[in-house]
CSV table of N, CA, C and O in Angstrom, one decimal:
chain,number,residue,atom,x,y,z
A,266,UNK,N,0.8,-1.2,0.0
A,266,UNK,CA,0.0,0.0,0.0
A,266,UNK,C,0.9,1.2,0.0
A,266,UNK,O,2.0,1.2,0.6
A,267,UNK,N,0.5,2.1,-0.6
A,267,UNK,CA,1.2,3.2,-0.9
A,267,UNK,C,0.8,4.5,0.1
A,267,UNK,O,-0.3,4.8,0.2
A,268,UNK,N,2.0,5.2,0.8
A,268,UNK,CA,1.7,6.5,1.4
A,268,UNK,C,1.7,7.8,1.1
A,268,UNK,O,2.1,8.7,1.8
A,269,UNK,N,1.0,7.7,-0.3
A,269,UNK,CA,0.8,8.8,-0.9
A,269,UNK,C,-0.2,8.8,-0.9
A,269,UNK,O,-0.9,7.8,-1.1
A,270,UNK,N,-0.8,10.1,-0.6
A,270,UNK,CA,-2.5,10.9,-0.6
A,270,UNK,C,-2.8,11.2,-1.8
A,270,UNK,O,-2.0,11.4,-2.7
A,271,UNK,N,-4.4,11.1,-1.8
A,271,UNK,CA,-4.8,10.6,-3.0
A,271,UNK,C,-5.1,11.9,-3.2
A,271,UNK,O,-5.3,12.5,-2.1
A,272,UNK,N,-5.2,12.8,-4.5
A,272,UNK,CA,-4.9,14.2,-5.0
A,272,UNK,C,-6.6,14.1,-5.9
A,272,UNK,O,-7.0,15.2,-6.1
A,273,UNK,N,-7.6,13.0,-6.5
A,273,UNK,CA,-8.3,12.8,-7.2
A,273,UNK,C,-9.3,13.9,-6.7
A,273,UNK,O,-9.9,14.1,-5.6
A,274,UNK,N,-9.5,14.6,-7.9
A,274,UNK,CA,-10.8,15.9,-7.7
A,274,UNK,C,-10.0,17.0,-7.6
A,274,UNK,O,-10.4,18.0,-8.2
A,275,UNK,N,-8.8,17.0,-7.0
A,275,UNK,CA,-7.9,18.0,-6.9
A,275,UNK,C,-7.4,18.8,-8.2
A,275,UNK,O,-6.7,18.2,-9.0
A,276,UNK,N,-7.6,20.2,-8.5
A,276,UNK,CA,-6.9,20.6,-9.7
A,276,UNK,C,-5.2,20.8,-9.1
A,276,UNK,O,-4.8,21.2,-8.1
A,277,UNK,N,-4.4,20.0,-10.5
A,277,UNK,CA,-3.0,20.0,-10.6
A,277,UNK,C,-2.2,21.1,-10.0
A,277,UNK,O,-3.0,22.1,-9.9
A,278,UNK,N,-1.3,21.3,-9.7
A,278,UNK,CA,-0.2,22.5,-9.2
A,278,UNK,C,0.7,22.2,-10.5
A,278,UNK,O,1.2,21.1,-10.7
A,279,UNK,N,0.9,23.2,-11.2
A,279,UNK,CA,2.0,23.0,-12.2
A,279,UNK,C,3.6,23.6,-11.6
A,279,UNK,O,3.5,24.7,-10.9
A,280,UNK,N,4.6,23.2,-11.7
A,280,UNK,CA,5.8,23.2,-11.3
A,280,UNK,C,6.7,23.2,-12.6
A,280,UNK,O,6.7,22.2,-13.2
A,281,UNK,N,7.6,24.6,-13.1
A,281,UNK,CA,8.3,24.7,-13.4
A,281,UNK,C,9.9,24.1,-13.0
A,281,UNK,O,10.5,24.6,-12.1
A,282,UNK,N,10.4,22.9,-13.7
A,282,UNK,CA,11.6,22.5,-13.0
A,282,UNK,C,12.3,22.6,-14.0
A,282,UNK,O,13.4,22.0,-13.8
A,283,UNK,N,12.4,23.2,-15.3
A,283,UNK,CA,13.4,23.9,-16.5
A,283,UNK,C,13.7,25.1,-16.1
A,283,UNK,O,12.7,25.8,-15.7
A,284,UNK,N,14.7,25.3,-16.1
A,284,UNK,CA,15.3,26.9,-16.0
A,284,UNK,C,14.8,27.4,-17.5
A,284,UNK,O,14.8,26.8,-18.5
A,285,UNK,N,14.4,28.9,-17.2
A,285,UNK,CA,14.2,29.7,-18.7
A,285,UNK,C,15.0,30.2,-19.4
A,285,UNK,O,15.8,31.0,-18.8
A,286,UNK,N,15.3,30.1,-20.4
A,286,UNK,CA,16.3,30.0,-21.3
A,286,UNK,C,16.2,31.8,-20.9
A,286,UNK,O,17.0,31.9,-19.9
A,287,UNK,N,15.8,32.7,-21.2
A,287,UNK,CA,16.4,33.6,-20.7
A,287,UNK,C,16.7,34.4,-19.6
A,287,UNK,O,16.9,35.6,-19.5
A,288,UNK,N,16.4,33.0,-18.1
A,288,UNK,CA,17.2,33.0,-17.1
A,288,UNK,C,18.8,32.4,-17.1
A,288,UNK,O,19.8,32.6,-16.4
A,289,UNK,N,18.4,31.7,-18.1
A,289,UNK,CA,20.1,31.4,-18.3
A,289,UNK,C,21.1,32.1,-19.2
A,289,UNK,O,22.3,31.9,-19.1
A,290,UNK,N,20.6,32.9,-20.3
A,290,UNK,CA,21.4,34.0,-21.1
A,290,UNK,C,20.5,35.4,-21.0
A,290,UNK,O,19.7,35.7,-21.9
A,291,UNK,N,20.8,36.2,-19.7
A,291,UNK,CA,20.1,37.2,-19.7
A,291,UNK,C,20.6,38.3,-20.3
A,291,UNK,O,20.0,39.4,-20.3
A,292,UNK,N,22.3,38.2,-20.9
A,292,UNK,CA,22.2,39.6,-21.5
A,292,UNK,C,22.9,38.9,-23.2
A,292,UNK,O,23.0,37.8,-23.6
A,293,UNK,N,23.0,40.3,-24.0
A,293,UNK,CA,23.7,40.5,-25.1
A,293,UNK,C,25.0,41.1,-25.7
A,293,UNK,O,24.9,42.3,-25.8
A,294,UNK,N,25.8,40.6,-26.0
A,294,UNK,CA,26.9,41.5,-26.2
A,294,UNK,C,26.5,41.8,-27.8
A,294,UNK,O,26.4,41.0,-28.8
A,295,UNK,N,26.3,43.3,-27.6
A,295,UNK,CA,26.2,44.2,-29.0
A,295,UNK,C,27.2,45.0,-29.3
A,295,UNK,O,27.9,45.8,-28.6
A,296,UNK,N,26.9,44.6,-30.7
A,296,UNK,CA,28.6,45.5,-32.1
A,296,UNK,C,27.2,46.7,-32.4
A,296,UNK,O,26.1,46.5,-32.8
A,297,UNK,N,27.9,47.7,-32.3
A,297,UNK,CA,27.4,48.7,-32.8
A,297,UNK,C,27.7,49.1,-34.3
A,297,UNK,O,28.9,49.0,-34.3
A,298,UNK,N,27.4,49.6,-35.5
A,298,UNK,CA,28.0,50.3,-36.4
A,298,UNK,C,28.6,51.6,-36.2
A,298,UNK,O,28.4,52.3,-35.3
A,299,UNK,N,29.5,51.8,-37.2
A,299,UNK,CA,30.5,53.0,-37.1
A,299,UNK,C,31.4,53.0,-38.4
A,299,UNK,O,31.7,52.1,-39.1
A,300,UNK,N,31.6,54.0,-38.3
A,300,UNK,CA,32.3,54.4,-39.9
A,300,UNK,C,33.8,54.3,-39.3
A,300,UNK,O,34.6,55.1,-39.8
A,301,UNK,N,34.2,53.6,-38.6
A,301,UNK,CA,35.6,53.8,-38.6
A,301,UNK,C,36.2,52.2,-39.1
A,301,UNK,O,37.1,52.2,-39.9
A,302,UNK,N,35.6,51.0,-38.6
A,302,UNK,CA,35.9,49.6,-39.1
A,302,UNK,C,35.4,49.3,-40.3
A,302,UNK,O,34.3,49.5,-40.9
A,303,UNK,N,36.8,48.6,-40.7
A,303,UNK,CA,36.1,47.5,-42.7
A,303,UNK,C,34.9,46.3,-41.7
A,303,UNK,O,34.7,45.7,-40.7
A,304,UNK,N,34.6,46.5,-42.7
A,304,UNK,CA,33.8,44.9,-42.5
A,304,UNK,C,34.9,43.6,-42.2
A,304,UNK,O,34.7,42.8,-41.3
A,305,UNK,N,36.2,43.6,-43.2
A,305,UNK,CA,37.0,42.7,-42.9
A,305,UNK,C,37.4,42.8,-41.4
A,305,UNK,O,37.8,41.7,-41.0
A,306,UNK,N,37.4,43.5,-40.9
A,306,UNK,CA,38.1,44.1,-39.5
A,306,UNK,C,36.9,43.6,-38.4
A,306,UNK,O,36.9,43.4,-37.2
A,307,UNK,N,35.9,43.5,-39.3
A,307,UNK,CA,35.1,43.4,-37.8
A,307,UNK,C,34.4,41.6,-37.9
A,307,UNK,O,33.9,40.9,-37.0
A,308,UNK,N,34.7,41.4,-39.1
A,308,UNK,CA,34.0,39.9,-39.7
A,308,UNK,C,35.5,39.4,-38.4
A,308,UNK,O,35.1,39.2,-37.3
A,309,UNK,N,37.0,39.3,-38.8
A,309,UNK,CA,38.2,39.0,-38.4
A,309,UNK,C,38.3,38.9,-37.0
A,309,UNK,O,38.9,38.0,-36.4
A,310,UNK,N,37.6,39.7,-36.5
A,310,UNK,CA,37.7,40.4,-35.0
A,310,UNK,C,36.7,39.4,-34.7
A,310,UNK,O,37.0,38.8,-33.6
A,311,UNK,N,35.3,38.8,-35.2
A,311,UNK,CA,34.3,38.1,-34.3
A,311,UNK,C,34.9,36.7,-34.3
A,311,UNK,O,34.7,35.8,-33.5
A,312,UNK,N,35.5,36.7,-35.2
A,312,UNK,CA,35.8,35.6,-35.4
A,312,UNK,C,37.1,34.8,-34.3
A,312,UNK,O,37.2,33.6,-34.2
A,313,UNK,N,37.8,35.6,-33.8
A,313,UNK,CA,39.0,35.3,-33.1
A,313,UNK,C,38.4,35.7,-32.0
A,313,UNK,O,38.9,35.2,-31.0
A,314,UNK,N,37.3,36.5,-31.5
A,314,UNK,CA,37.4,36.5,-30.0
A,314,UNK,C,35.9,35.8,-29.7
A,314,UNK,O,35.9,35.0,-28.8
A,315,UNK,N,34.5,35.9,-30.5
A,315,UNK,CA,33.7,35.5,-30.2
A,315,UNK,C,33.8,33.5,-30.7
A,315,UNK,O,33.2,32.6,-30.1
A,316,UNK,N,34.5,33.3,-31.7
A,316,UNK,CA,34.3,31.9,-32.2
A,316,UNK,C,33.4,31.5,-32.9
A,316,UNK,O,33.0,30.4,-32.9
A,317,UNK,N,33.0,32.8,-33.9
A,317,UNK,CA,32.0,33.1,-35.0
A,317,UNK,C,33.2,32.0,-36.0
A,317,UNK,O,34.4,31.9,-35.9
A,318,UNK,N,32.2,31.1,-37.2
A,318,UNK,CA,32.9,30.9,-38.5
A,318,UNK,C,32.6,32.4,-39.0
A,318,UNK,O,31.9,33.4,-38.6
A,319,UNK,N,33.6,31.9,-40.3
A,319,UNK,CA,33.5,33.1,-41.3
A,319,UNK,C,32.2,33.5,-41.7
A,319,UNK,O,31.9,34.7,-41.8
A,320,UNK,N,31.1,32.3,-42.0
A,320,UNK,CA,29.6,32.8,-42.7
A,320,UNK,C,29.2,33.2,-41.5
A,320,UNK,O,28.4,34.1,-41.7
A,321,UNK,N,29.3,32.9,-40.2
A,321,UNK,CA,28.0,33.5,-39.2
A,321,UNK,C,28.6,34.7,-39.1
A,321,UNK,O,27.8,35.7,-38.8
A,322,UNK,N,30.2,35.1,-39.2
A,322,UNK,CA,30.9,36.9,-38.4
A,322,UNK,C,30.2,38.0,-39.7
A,322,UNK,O,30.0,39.2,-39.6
A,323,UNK,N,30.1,37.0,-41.0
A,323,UNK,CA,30.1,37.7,-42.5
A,323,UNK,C,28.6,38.2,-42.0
A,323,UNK,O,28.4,39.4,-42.0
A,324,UNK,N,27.8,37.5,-41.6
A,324,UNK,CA,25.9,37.7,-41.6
A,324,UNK,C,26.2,38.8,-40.9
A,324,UNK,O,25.9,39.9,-41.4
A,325,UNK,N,26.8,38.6,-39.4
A,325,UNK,CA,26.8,39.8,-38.3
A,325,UNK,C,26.8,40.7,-38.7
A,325,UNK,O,25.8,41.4,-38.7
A,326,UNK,N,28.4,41.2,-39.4
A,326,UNK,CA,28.5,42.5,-39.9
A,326,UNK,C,27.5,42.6,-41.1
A,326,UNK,O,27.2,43.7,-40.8
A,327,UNK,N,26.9,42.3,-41.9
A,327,UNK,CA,26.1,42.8,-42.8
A,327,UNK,C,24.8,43.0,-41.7
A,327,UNK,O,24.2,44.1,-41.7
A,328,UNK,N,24.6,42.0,-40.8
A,328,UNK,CA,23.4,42.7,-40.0
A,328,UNK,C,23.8,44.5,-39.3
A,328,UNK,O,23.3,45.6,-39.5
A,329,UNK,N,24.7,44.3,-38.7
A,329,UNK,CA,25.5,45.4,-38.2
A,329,UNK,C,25.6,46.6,-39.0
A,329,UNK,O,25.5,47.7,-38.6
A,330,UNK,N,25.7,46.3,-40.0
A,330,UNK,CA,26.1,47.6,-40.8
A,330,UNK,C,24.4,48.2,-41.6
A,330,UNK,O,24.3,49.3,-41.9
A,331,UNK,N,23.3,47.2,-41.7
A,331,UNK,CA,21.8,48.0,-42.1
A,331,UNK,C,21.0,48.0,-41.2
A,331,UNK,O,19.8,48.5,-41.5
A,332,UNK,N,21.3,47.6,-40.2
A,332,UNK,CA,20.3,48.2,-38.8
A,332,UNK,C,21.5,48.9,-37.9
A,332,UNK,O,21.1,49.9,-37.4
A,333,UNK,N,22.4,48.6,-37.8
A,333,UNK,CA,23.1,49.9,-36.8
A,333,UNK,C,23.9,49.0,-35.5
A,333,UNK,O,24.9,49.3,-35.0
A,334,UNK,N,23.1,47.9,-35.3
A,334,UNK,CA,23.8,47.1,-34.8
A,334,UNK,C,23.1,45.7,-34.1
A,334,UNK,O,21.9,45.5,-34.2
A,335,UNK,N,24.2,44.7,-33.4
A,335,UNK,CA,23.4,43.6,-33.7
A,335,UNK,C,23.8,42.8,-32.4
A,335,UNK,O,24.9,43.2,-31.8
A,336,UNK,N,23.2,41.9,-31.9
A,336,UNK,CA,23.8,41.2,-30.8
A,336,UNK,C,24.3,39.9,-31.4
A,336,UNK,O,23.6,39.0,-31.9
A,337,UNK,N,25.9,40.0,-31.1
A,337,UNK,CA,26.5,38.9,-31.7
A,337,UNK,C,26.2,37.4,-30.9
A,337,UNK,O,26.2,36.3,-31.4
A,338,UNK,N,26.1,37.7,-29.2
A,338,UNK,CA,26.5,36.6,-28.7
A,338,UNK,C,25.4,36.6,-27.3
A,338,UNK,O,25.1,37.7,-26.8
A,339,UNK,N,24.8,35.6,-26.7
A,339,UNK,CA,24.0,36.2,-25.4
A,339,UNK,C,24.7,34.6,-24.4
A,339,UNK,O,25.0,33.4,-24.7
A,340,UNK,N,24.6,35.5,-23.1
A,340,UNK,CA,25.1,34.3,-22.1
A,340,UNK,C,25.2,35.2,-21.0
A,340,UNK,O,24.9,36.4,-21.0
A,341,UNK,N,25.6,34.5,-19.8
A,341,UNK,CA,26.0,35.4,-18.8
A,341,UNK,C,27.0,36.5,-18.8
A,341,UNK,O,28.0,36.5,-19.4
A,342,UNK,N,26.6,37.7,-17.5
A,342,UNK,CA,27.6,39.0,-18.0
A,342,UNK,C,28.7,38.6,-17.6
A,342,UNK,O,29.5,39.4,-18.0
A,343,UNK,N,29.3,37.5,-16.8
A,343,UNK,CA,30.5,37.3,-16.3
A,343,UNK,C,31.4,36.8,-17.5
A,343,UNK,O,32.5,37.1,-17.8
A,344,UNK,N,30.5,35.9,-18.2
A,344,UNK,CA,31.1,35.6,-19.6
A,344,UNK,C,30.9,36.5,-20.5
A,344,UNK,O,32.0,36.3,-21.1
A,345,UNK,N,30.6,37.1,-20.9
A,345,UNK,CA,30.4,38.3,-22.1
A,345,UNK,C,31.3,39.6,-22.1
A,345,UNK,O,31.7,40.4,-23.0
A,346,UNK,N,31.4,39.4,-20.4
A,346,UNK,CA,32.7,41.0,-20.2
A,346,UNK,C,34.4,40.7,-21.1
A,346,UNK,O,34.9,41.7,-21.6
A,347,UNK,N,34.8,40.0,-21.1
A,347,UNK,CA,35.6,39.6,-21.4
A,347,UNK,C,35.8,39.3,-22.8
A,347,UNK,O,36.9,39.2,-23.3
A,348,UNK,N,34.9,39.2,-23.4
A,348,UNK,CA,34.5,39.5,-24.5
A,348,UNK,C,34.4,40.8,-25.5
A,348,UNK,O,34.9,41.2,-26.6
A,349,UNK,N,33.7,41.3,-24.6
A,349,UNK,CA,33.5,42.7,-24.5
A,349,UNK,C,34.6,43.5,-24.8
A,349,UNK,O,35.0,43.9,-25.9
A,350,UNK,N,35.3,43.9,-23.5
A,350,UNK,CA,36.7,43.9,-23.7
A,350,UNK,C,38.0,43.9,-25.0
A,350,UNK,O,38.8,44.7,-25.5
A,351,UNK,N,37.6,42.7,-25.1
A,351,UNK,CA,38.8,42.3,-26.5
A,351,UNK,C,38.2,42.8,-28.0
A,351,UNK,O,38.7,42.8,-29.1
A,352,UNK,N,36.7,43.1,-27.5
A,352,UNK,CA,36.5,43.9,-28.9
A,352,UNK,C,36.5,45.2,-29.0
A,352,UNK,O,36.5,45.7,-30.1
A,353,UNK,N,36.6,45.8,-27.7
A,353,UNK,CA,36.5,47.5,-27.7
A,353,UNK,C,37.8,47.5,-27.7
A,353,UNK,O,38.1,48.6,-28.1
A,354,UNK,N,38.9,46.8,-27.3
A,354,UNK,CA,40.0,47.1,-27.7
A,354,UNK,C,40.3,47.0,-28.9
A,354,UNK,O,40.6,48.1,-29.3
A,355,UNK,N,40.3,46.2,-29.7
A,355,UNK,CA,40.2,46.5,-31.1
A,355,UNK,C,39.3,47.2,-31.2
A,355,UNK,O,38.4,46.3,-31.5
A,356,UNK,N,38.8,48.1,-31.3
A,356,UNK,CA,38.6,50.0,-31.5
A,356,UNK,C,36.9,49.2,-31.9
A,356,UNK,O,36.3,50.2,-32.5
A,357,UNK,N,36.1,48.3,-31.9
A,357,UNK,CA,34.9,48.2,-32.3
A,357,UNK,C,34.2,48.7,-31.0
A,357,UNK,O,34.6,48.8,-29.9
A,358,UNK,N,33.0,49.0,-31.5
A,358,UNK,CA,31.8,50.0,-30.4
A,358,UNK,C,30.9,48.7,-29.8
A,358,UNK,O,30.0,48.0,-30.4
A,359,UNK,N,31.4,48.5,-28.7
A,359,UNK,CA,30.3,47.1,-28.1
A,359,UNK,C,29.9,47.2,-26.4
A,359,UNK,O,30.5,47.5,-25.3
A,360,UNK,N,28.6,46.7,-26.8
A,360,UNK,CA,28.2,46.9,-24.9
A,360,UNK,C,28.0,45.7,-24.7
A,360,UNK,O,28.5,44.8,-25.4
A,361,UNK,N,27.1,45.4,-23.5
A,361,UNK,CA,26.3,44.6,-22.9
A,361,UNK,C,25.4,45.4,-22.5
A,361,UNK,O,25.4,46.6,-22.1
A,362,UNK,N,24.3,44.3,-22.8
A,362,UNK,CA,22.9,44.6,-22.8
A,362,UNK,C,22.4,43.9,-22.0
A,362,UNK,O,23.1,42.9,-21.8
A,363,UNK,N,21.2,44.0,-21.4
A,363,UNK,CA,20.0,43.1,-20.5
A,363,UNK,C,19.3,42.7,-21.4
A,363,UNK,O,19.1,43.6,-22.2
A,364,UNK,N,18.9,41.5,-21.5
A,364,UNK,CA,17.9,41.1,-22.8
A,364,UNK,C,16.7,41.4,-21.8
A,364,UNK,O,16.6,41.3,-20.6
A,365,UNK,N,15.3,42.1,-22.9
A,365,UNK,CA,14.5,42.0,-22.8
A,365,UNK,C,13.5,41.0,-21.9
A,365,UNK,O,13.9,39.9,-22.1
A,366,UNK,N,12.8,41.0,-21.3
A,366,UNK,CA,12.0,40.5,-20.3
A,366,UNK,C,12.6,39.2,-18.8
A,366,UNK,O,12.2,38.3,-18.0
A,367,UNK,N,13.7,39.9,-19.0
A,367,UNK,CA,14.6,39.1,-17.7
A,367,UNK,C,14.9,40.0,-16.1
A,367,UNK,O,15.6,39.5,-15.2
């Protein structure tokens, strides 16, 4: 016999036990546009610090360059700063952002 209570008639309790994906990458690191970087310079650059191949850093900067700017990468800010970093040193315009509804 089992000592579990019987729950029958009872409406369910729903229980989230997945974490939300955008509790788990709550921000963005965004490349801004700017007239001072080639495209080669900035495709090169995602590529060595973010771990972009060539066709996904090529998409970025074309995104980057007709909307103004783009979020290359999302994860936590402890991982993203450092990132961050190695691109504003190479003279590109990049923040961290809070993604939306987190």
């Amino acid at each position: 016999m089992s000592d579990r209570t019987s729950t029958k008639g009872l409406p369910e309790e729903e229980v989230d036990v997945l974490v939300a994906e955008d509790e788990q990458y709550p921000f963005s690191l965004v490349v801004w546009n700017d007239e001072v970087n080639t495209f080669d310079w900035v495709i090169s650059s995602l590529m060595e610090v973010c771990g972009h191949t060539h066709e996904q850093a090529e998409q970025c900067a074309m995104i980057i360059h007709f909307n103004g700017k783009y979020a290359v990468k999302q994860g936590e800010y402890i991982k993203l700063r450092p990132l961050c970093e190695a691109l504003q040193e190479r003279g590109l315009s990049v923040t961290i952002e809070e993604m939306a509804g987190s």
